[in-house]
Structures are given as C-alpha cells and as structure tokens.
mmCIF file of C-alpha atoms in Angstrom:
data_model
loop_
_atom_site.group_PDB
_atom_site.id
_atom_site.type_symbol
_atom_site.label_atom_id
_atom_site.label_comp_id
_atom_site.label_asym_id
_atom_site.label_seq_id
_atom_site.Cartn_x
_atom_site.Cartn_y
_atom_site.Cartn_z
ATOM 1 C CA GLN A 7 101.232 59.142 100.424
ATOM 2 C CA MET A 8 99.003 56.930 102.573
ATOM 3 C CA ARG A 9 96.161 55.163 100.784
ATOM 4 C CA THR A 10 92.981 54.247 102.658
ATOM 5 C CA ASN A 11 89.356 53.413 102.008
ATOM 6 C CA ASP A 12 88.293 54.808 105.385
ATOM 7 C CA PRO A 13 86.572 58.169 104.665
ATOM 8 C CA ILE A 14 87.231 59.480 108.185
ATOM 9 C CA ILE A 15 90.961 58.805 107.915
ATOM 10 C CA GLU A 16 90.987 60.286 104.405
ATOM 11 C CA GLN A 17 89.218 63.431 105.624
ATOM 12 C CA ALA A 18 91.636 63.782 108.528
ATOM 13 C CA GLY A 19 94.551 63.377 106.125
ATOM 14 C CA ASN A 20 93.158 66.081 103.849
ATOM 15 C CA ILE A 21 92.757 68.472 106.793
ATOM 16 C CA ILE A 22 96.317 67.820 107.949
ATOM 17 C CA ASN A 23 97.611 68.350 104.413
ATOM 18 C CA ARG A 24 95.790 71.690 104.096
ATOM 19 C CA GLN A 25 97.145 72.830 107.457
ATOM 20 C CA VAL A 26 100.699 71.949 106.428
ATOM 21 C CA VAL A 27 100.304 73.774 103.108
ATOM 22 C CA GLN A 28 98.953 76.872 104.893
ATOM 23 C CA ARG A 29 101.842 76.906 107.349
ATOM 24 C CA VAL A 30 104.415 76.490 104.594
ATOM 25 C CA ARG A 31 102.792 79.404 102.766
ATOM 26 C CA LEU A 32 102.883 81.493 105.946
ATOM 27 C CA VAL A 33 106.602 80.817 106.393
ATOM 28 C CA ASP A 34 107.200 81.675 102.717
ATOM 29 C CA ASP A 35 105.315 84.965 103.178
ATOM 30 C CA LEU A 36 107.389 85.798 106.263
ATOM 31 C CA LEU A 37 110.590 85.114 104.329
ATOM 32 C CA ASP A 38 109.382 87.316 101.472
ATOM 33 C CA ILE A 39 108.595 90.168 103.874
ATOM 34 C CA SER A 40 112.083 89.781 105.328
ATOM 35 C CA ARG A 41 113.656 89.911 101.840
ATOM 36 C CA ILE A 42 111.610 92.982 100.953
ATOM 37 C CA THR A 43 112.603 94.884 104.105
ATOM 38 C CA LYS A 44 116.249 94.047 103.410
ATOM 39 C CA GLY A 45 115.953 94.996 99.744
ATOM 40 C CA LYS A 46 116.870 91.475 98.656
ATOM 41 C CA LEU A 47 113.699 90.405 96.859
ATOM 42 C CA ARG A 48 114.365 89.906 93.151
ATOM 43 C CA LEU A 49 111.669 89.626 90.507
ATOM 44 C CA THR A 50 112.142 88.107 87.069
ATOM 45 C CA LYS A 51 109.730 89.931 84.790
ATOM 46 C CA GLU A 52 108.677 88.650 81.398
ATOM 47 C CA LYS A 53 105.702 88.888 79.057
ATOM 48 C CA VAL A 54 102.992 86.801 80.650
ATOM 49 C CA GLU A 55 99.564 85.696 79.455
ATOM 50 C CA LEU A 56 97.391 86.673 82.396
ATOM 51 C CA ARG A 57 94.642 84.114 81.764
ATOM 52 C CA LEU A 58 97.120 81.245 82.240
ATOM 53 C CA VAL A 59 98.386 82.665 85.527
ATOM 54 C CA ALA A 60 94.826 83.261 86.757
ATOM 55 C CA ASN A 61 93.862 79.675 85.925
ATOM 56 C CA ARG A 62 96.850 78.282 87.831
ATOM 57 C CA ALA A 63 96.076 80.470 90.833
ATOM 58 C CA ALA A 64 92.439 79.347 90.816
ATOM 59 C CA GLU A 65 93.488 75.694 90.819
ATOM 60 C CA THR A 66 95.870 76.338 93.716
ATOM 61 C CA ALA A 67 93.126 78.023 95.743
ATOM 62 C CA ARG A 68 90.385 75.546 94.820
ATOM 63 C CA PRO A 69 91.055 72.983 97.609
ATOM 64 C CA LEU A 70 90.458 75.671 100.251
ATOM 65 C CA MET A 71 87.340 76.862 98.388
ATOM 66 C CA ASP A 72 86.050 73.286 98.279
ATOM 67 C CA ALA A 73 86.900 72.642 101.936
ATOM 68 C CA ARG A 74 84.823 75.681 102.921
ATOM 69 C CA LYS A 75 82.085 74.709 100.437
ATOM 70 C CA HIS A 76 82.195 78.046 98.638
ATOM 71 C CA ASP A 77 80.560 78.716 95.296
ATOM 72 C CA PHE A 78 83.708 79.783 93.438
ATOM 73 C CA SER A 79 83.863 80.963 89.846
ATOM 74 C CA LEU A 80 86.476 82.389 87.489
ATOM 75 C CA ALA A 81 85.518 84.485 84.463
ATOM 76 C CA LEU A 82 88.172 85.007 81.781
ATOM 77 C CA PRO A 83 88.091 86.944 78.496
ATOM 78 C CA THR A 84 88.167 85.088 75.184
ATOM 79 C CA GLU A 85 91.262 86.940 73.984
ATOM 80 C CA PRO A 86 94.758 86.778 75.563
ATOM 81 C CA ILE A 87 95.844 89.539 77.935
ATOM 82 C CA TRP A 88 99.583 90.139 78.069
ATOM 83 C CA VAL A 89 101.338 91.861 80.957
ATOM 84 C CA GLU A 90 104.957 92.261 81.976
ATOM 85 C CA ALA A 91 105.312 90.505 85.303
ATOM 86 C CA ASP A 92 107.054 87.799 87.280
ATOM 87 C CA PRO A 93 104.671 84.878 86.632
ATOM 88 C CA ALA A 94 105.372 83.111 89.933
ATOM 89 C CA ARG A 95 104.918 86.312 91.935
ATOM 90 C CA LEU A 96 101.779 87.262 90.015
ATOM 91 C CA GLU A 97 100.305 83.850 90.761
ATOM 92 C CA GLN A 98 101.262 84.312 94.427
ATOM 93 C CA ILE A 99 99.383 87.635 94.486
ATOM 94 C CA ILE A 100 96.208 86.101 93.074
ATOM 95 C CA VAL A 101 96.402 83.033 95.330
ATOM 96 C CA ASN A 102 96.778 85.286 98.373
ATOM 97 C CA LEU A 103 93.679 87.255 97.388
ATOM 98 C CA LEU A 104 91.664 84.088 96.730
ATOM 99 C CA ASN A 105 92.761 82.436 99.975
ATOM 100 C CA ASN A 106 91.915 85.635 101.812
ATOM 101 C CA ALA A 107 88.426 85.638 100.287
ATOM 102 C CA ALA A 108 87.932 81.966 101.154
ATOM 103 C CA LYS A 109 89.152 82.414 104.715
ATOM 104 C CA TYR A 110 87.071 85.501 105.511
ATOM 105 C CA THR A 111 83.854 84.175 103.962
ATOM 106 C CA ASP A 112 81.622 81.931 106.030
ATOM 107 C CA THR A 113 81.108 78.347 104.844
ATOM 108 C CA GLY A 114 78.993 78.104 101.712
ATOM 109 C CA GLY A 115 79.719 81.646 100.572
ATOM 110 C CA LEU A 116 80.310 83.187 97.158
ATOM 111 C CA VAL A 117 83.750 84.012 95.749
ATOM 112 C CA ARG A 118 84.031 85.475 92.255
ATOM 113 C CA MET A 119 87.181 86.251 90.296
ATOM 114 C CA THR A 120 87.167 88.099 86.987
ATOM 115 C CA VAL A 121 89.976 89.012 84.619
ATOM 116 C CA GLN A 122 89.372 91.608 81.912
ATOM 117 C CA PRO A 123 91.003 94.433 79.987
ATOM 118 C CA GLU A 124 89.972 97.973 80.894
ATOM 119 C CA ALA A 125 91.492 100.797 78.838
ATOM 120 C CA SER A 126 95.277 100.274 79.099
ATOM 121 C CA ASP A 127 95.082 97.964 82.118
ATOM 122 C CA ALA A 128 94.586 94.289 82.800
ATOM 123 C CA VAL A 129 92.220 94.084 85.751
ATOM 124 C CA ILE A 130 91.810 91.225 88.222
ATOM 125 C CA ARG A 131 88.889 91.398 90.646
ATOM 126 C CA VAL A 132 88.261 89.069 93.576
ATOM 127 C CA ARG A 133 84.861 89.596 95.168
ATOM 128 C CA ASP A 134 83.221 87.778 98.088
ATOM 129 C CA ASN A 135 80.151 88.011 100.316
ATOM 130 C CA GLY A 136 82.184 87.460 103.458
ATOM 131 C CA VAL A 137 82.779 89.372 106.697
ATOM 132 C CA GLY A 138 83.655 92.610 104.929
ATOM 133 C CA ILE A 139 85.962 95.357 106.152
ATOM 134 C CA ALA A 140 85.103 98.045 108.671
ATOM 135 C CA PRO A 141 85.399 101.598 107.254
ATOM 136 C CA GLU A 142 88.006 102.539 109.862
ATOM 137 C CA THR A 143 90.140 99.515 108.892
ATOM 138 C CA LEU A 144 89.965 100.005 105.133
ATOM 139 C CA PRO A 145 92.710 102.680 104.874
ATOM 140 C CA GLN A 146 95.197 100.382 106.671
ATOM 141 C CA ILE A 147 94.148 97.107 105.055
ATOM 142 C CA PHE A 148 97.432 96.682 103.151
ATOM 143 C CA ASP A 149 99.635 97.556 106.120
ATOM 144 C CA LEU A 150 101.725 94.817 107.707
ATOM 145 C CA PHE A 151 99.981 92.883 110.511
ATOM 146 C CA THR A 152 96.564 94.418 109.843
ATOM 147 C CA GLN A 153 93.719 91.901 110.188
ATOM 148 C CA VAL A 154 90.740 92.113 107.812
ATOM 149 C CA ASP A 155 88.276 91.597 110.658
ATOM 150 C CA GLY A 156 89.347 93.391 113.826
ATOM 151 C CA THR A 157 86.664 91.882 116.070
ATOM 152 C CA LEU A 158 87.689 89.457 118.793
ATOM 153 C CA SER A 159 84.641 87.239 118.289
ATOM 154 C CA ARG A 160 86.123 85.637 115.188
ATOM 155 C CA SER A 161 89.421 83.882 114.640
ATOM 156 C CA TYR A 162 90.643 83.331 111.078
ATOM 157 C CA GLY A 163 94.298 82.707 111.747
ATOM 158 C CA GLY A 164 97.121 84.368 109.859
ATOM 159 C CA LEU A 165 99.268 87.274 110.883
ATOM 160 C CA GLY A 166 98.030 90.006 108.569
ATOM 161 C CA ILE A 167 100.970 89.486 106.195
ATOM 162 C CA GLY A 168 99.228 88.404 102.996
ATOM 163 C CA LEU A 169 97.722 91.723 101.910
ATOM 164 C CA ALA A 170 100.873 93.680 102.751
ATOM 165 C CA LEU A 171 102.799 91.255 100.573
ATOM 166 C CA VAL A 172 100.214 91.565 97.792
ATOM 167 C CA ARG A 173 100.593 95.351 97.695
ATOM 168 C CA THR A 174 104.387 95.266 97.703
ATOM 169 C CA LEU A 175 104.641 92.558 95.051
ATOM 170 C CA ILE A 176 102.158 94.238 92.721
ATOM 171 C CA GLU A 177 103.834 97.637 93.086
ATOM 172 C CA LEU A 178 107.203 96.052 92.262
ATOM 173 C CA GLN A 179 105.583 95.028 88.952
ATOM 174 C CA ASP A 180 104.283 98.544 88.175
ATOM 175 C CA GLY A 181 100.754 97.603 89.206
ATOM 176 C CA ARG A 182 98.387 98.736 91.908
ATOM 177 C CA VAL A 183 95.807 97.166 94.186
ATOM 178 C CA GLN A 184 92.810 98.550 96.006
ATOM 179 C CA ALA A 185 90.157 97.221 98.362
ATOM 180 C CA LYS A 186 86.567 98.241 98.904
ATOM 181 C CA SER A 187 83.777 97.026 101.145
ATOM 182 C CA GLY A 188 80.340 98.144 102.234
ATOM 183 C CA GLY A 189 81.397 97.479 105.818
ATOM 184 C CA LEU A 190 81.377 94.549 108.233
ATOM 185 C CA GLY A 191 79.158 91.732 107.014
ATOM 186 C CA LYS A 192 78.900 93.189 103.503
ATOM 187 C CA GLY A 193 81.676 91.397 101.646
ATOM 188 C CA SER A 194 84.820 92.722 100.017
ATOM 189 C CA GLU A 195 86.259 93.366 96.584
ATOM 190 C CA PHE A 196 89.970 93.514 95.791
ATOM 191 C CA THR A 197 91.095 94.938 92.455
ATOM 192 C CA VAL A 198 94.545 94.497 90.929
ATOM 193 C CA LYS A 199 95.563 96.510 87.863
ATOM 194 C CA LEU A 200 98.614 95.940 85.670
ATOM 195 C CA PRO A 201 99.582 97.764 82.482
ATOM 196 C CA VAL A 202 98.728 95.791 79.362
ATOM 197 C CA VAL A 203 101.629 94.958 77.038
ATOM 198 C CA LEU A 204 100.399 95.597 73.497
ATOM 199 C CA ASP A 205 103.468 94.375 71.613
ATOM 200 C CA THR A 206 103.876 90.629 72.280
ATOM 201 C CA SER A 207 106.536 90.019 69.649
#
C-alpha cells in the first residue's frame, strides 16, 4: 500500500480503492446469481448471533457512508438475538441493503439501521431519506435488473442485481424481505425478518 502525506493523492487513492471494491462486489454478485440460477449455491447454516453480524456489516458499509457524508447509525438490542443462518451470506444481505441506501441517498443524507426482536422474528430495518421508490416500481423492486430509481436524470451505477440477490439469499435461509416507500423523493425502508432460534444450546 502506497504511503503519502499529500492529501490529494491520498483522496484519489481512497476513491480508486472504493471503486475497485465496488467492482469486485459486483462481480461476486454476478457469480452468485449464476450459481443460484444453476442451483449450485450452497449455504452453510449455523446458529448466529445477529448483533455481531450486523456490526460487521455496518463496518463494511461505513467507508461508503463516510464517503457520501451520510449520518449513519446502528441501533442494537441489549440482549443477544440468535438466528439460524449462513453468517457470511447474512452479512452480505445487510451490506447490500446498506450500500443500496448509501448509493440512493444524496450526499449528507440519513441512513438508519435497527435490529430488534418482534414476536418470533429477528427484524433488521434499513431506512433512508433518499430518492425513494416509485409506486409502480415497488412490486418489482426485488426482480433481477430492476433499478430503484427508474428516471434517466440520475445515474447510480449497478445493474439491479443487489436486491434480487438479497431476496434469494434471505429466502434460502427461511427469511423474508420487504420494501416500502412513500414514493420518489420520500426515502425507503427495507425490512428483513428471520425466525428467532430460542434454544441456543
């Protein structure tokens, strides 16, 4: 890794690094979609403490949040929440939702993630005050190659793979995901629910 005291060179290096990371993630998502369509994706499920996974995902997403100067917060319960899931895939789901929120929220926006138990579910919510989702787009938001914002005046990059992958990966772990929005310009909220595992022995 190059070391420099020049802030301009350091900033340029950070931008390049983020771009490389995003492209690697895009390629990984494409490979995952390919494995899913061929029935070759394998998950390794185990009892997982959801707060730990959420923390790791938040740290992974934080550089993008910081780069876009978002006010980002994570609220966790005081008690452990156990779920049966593939920890790497669960982290991937949360990171995808956080990156999506960061990307589709204008600079200096708000992104909030909460994790809490509700009845027999563990619930993860990612909420933002970004571009929102048009009512006609909402029913297809988890379909492959659907863009969150269908207008041509904005360009956020990506191929509309992330949310399709989120839905498939969460359903493979007996969970579900839903999206809601007040419409374009009114932000979005994505909710992931997984069954809580009561017996952690």
